[in-house]
Short mmCIF file of C-alpha atoms in Angstrom, two decimals:
data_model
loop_
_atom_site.label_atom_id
_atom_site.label_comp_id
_atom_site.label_asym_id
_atom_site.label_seq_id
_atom_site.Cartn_x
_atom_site.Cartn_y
_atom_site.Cartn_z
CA UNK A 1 -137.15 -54.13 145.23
CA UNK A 2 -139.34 -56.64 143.56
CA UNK A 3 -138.13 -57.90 140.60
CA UNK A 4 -141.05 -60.22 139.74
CA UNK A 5 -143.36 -57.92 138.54
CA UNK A 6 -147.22 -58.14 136.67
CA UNK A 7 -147.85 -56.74 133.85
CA UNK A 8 -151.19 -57.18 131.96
CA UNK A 9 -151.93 -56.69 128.45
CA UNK A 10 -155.70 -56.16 127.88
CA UNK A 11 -157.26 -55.41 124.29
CA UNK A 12 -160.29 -56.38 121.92
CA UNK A 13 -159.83 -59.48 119.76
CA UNK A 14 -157.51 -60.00 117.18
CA UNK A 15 -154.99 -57.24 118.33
CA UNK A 16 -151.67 -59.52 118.96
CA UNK A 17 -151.91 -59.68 122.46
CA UNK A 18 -151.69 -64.07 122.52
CA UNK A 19 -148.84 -63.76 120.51
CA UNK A 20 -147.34 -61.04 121.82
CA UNK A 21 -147.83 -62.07 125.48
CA UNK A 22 -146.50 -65.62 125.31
CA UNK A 23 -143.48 -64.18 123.65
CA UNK A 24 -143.05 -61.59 126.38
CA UNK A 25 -143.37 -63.80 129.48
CA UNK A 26 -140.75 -65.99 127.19
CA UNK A 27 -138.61 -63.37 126.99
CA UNK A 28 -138.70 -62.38 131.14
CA UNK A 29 -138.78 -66.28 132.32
CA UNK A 30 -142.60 -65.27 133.47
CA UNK A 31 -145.70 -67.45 133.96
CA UNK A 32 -148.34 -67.08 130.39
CA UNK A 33 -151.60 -66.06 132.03
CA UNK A 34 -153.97 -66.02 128.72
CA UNK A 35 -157.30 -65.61 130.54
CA UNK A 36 -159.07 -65.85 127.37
CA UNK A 37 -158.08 -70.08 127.09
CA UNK A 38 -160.37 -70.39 130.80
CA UNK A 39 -162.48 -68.60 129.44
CA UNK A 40 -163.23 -70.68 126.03
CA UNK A 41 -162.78 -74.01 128.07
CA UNK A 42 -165.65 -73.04 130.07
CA UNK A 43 -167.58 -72.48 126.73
CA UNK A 44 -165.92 -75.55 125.13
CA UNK A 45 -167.74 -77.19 128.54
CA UNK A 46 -171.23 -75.48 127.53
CA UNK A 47 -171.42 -76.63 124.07
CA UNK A 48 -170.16 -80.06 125.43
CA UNK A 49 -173.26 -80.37 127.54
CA UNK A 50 -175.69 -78.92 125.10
CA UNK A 51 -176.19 -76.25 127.74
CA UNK A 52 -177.73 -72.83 126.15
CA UNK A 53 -174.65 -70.32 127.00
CA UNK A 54 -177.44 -67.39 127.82
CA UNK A 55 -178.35 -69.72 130.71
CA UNK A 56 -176.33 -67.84 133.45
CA UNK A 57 -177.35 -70.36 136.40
CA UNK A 58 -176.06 -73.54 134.36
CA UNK A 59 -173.42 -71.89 132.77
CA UNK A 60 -171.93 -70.46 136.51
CA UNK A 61 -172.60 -74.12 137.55
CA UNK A 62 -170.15 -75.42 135.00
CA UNK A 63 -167.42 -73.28 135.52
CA UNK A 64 -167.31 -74.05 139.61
CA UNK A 65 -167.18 -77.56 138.78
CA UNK A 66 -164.92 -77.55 135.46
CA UNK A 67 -161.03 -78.27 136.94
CA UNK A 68 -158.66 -75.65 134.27
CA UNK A 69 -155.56 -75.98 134.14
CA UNK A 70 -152.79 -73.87 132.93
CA UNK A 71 -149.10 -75.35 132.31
CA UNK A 72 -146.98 -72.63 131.41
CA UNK A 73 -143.66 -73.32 129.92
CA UNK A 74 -141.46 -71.25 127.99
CA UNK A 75 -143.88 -68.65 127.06
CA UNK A 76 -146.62 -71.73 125.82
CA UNK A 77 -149.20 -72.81 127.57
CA UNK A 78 -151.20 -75.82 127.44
CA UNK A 79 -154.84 -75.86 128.63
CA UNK A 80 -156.28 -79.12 130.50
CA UNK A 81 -159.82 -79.19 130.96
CA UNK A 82 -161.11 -82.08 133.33
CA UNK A 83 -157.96 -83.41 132.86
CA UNK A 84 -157.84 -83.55 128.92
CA UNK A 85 -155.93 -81.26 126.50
CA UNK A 86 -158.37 -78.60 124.86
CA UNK A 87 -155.58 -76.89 123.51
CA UNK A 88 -155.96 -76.71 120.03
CA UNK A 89 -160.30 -77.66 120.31
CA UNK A 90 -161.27 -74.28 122.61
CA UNK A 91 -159.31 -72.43 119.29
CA UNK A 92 -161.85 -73.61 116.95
CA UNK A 93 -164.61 -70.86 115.39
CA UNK A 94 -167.35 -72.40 116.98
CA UNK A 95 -165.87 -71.40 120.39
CA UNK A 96 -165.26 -68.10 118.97
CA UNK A 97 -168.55 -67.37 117.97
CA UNK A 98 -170.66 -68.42 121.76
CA UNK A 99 -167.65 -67.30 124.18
CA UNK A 100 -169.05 -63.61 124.51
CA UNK A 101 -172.19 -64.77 126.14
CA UNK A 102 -170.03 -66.83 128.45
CA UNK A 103 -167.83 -64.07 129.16
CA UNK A 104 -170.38 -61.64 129.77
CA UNK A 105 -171.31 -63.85 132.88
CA UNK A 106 -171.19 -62.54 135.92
CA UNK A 107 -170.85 -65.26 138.81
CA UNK A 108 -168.46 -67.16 135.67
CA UNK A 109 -166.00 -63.71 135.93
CA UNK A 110 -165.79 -64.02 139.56
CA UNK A 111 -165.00 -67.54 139.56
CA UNK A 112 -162.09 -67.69 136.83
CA UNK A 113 -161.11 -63.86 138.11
CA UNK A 114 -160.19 -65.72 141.59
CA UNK A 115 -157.88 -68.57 139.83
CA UNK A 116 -156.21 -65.93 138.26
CA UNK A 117 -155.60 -63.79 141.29
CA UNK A 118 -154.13 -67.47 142.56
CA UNK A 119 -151.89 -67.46 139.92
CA UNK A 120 -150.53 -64.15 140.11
CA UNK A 121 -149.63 -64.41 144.11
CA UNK A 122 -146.65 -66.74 143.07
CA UNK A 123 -144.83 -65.80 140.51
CA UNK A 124 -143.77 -63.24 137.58
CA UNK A 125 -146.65 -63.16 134.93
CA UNK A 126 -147.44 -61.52 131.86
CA UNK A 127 -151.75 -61.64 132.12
CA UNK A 128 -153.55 -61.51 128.48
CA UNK A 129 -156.93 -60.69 128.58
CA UNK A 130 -160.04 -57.88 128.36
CA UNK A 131 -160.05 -56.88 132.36
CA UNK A 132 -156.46 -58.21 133.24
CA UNK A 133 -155.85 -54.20 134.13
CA UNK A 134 -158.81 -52.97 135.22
CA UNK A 135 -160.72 -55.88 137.02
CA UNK A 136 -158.28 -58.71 138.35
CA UNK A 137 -154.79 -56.77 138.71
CA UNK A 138 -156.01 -53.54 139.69
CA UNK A 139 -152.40 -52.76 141.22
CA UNK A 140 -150.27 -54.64 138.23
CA UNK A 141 -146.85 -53.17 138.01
CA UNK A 142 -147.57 -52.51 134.17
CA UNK A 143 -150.84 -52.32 132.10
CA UNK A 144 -150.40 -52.51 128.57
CA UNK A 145 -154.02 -52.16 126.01
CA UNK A 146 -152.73 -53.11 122.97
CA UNK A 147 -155.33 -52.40 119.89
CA UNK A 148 -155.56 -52.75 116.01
CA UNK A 149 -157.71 -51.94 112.88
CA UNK A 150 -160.50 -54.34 112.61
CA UNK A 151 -158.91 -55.09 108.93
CA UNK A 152 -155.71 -55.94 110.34
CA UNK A 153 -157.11 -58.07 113.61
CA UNK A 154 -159.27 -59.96 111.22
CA UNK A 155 -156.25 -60.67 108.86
CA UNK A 156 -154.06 -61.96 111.41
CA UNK A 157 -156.89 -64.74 112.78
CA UNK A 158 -157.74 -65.48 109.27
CA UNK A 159 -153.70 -66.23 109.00
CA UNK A 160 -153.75 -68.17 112.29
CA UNK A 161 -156.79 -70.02 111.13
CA UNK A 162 -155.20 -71.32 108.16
CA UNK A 163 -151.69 -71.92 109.70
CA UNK A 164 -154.01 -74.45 111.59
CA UNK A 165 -155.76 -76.21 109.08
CA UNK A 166 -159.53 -74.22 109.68
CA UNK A 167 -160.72 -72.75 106.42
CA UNK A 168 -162.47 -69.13 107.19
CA UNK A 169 -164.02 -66.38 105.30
CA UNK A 170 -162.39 -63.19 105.46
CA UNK A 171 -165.19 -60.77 105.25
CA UNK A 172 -167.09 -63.49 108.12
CA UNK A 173 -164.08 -62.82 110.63
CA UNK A 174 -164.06 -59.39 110.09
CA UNK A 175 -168.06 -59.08 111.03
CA UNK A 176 -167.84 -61.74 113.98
CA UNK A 177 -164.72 -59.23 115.28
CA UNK A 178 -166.95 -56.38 114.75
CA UNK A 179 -169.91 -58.08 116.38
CA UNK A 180 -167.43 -59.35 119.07
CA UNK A 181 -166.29 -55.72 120.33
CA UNK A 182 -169.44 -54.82 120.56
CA UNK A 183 -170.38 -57.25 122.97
CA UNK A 184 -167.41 -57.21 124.67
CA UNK A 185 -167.07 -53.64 125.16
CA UNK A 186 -171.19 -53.19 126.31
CA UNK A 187 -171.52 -56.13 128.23
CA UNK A 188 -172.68 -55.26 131.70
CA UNK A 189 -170.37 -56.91 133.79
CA UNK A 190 -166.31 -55.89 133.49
CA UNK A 191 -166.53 -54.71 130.25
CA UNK A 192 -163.30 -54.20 127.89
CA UNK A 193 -162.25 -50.92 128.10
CA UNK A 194 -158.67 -49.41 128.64
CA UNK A 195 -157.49 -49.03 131.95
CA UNK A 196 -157.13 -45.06 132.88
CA UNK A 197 -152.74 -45.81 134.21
CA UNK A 198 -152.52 -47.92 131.22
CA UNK A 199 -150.28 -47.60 127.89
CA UNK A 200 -152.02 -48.11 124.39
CA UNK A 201 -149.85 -49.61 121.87
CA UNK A 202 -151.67 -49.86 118.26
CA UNK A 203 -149.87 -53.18 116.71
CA UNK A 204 -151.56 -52.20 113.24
CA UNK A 205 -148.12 -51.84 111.55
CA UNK A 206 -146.11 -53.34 114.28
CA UNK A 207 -144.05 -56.66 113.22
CA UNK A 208 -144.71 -59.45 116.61
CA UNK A 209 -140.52 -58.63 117.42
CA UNK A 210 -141.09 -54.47 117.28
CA UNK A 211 -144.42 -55.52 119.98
CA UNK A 212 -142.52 -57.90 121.96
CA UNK A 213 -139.32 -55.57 122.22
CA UNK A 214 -141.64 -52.55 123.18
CA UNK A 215 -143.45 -54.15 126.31
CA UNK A 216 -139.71 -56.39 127.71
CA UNK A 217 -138.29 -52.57 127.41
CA UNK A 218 -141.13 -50.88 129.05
CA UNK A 219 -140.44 -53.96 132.17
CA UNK A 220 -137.11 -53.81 132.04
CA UNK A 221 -137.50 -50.05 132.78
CA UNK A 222 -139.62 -51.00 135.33
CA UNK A 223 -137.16 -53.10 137.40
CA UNK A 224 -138.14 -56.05 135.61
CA UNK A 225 -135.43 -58.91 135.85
CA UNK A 226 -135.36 -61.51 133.42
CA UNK A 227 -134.62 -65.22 134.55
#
């Protein structure tokens, strides 16, 4: 039996599933797939180049030629783009606020979707994302969609944001996550939406260690072994 299984956790923003997902694939010895960080390093890319992110041609372009890397370590990962650590810059709001129209992409999905098949043919991983389930790991041994109140998704960013040293306003975040499910959830191509063999867990009143020890159960269950 394999032991080294996928499991993807899928959701809209704000809803835990970073944190949740590093500590998970910390917890199981498994590789940290957070699609969302190729994703924003493509946009990080965009802004770089003063290229308008509704420009699907140039905006494809970019992500063929960017090089993303993901080093995975202990549940952490740190994010090289062209060979320099974007780690803590693709977090910033200003990524936030263009990285729908990137994602919403077409030819940019099928590139990054293909890296992230690449990564998923060699090891354990726990994949983070909006079509981890339904577009990429169609077959994943576990598909979690993990969701939250917009109050409570907007809370925990503005917390984040501040741990960090980036000053937000409250009622901003929660309109730009408002705004941002929208988008996501209407866009045309692989649109967020809940995969029909996956499991919803609402983290609204859910402490990170009551999420973390829900999902390692649910793999352990699964055959799941941890390294």
């Amino acid at each position: 039996m394999n032991t080294k299984k996928i499991i993807t956790i899928d959701g809209p923003a704000g809803s835990g599933k970073s944190s949740t997902s590093k500590r998970v694939a910390s917890e199981l010895g498994y590789t940290y797939l957070d699609s969302g960080s190729m994703y924003r390093a493509v946009t990080l890319k965009v802004l770089e180049l003063n290229i308008n992110p509704q420009s699907d041609r140039q905006v494809q372009e970019i992500a063929e030629k960017a090089e993303i890397e993901l080093i995975s370590q202990n549940g952490q990962n740190q994010i090289l783009l062209d060979g320099k650590d974007v780690t803590s810059e693709i977090r910033e709001p200003k990524i936030s606020k263009t990285i729908s129209s990137v994602a919403a992409n077409k030819g940019v999905r099928s590139i990054l979707a293909e890296k992230q098949k690449e990564i998923g043919k060699y090891s354990g991983i726990v994949a983070e994302g909006r079509d981890m389930g339904t577009v990429v790991f169609p077959d994943a041994d576990l598909k979690i969609y993990m969701t939250a109140s917009i109050q409570a998704r907007a809370e925990r960013r503005y917390k984040q944001l501040l741990e960090s040293g980036i000053k937000v306003d409250l009622d901003k975040l929660i309109s730009e996550i408002r705004e941002r499910d929208k988008m996501d959830s209407t866009r045309k191509h692989s649109p967020l939406r809940q995969a029909d063999d996956s499991i919803i867990l609402d983290t609204s009143n859910m402490s990170l260690d009551d999420q973390v020890n829900w999902i390692v159960d649910k793999a352990k269950a699964l055959g799941a072994n941890v390294s």
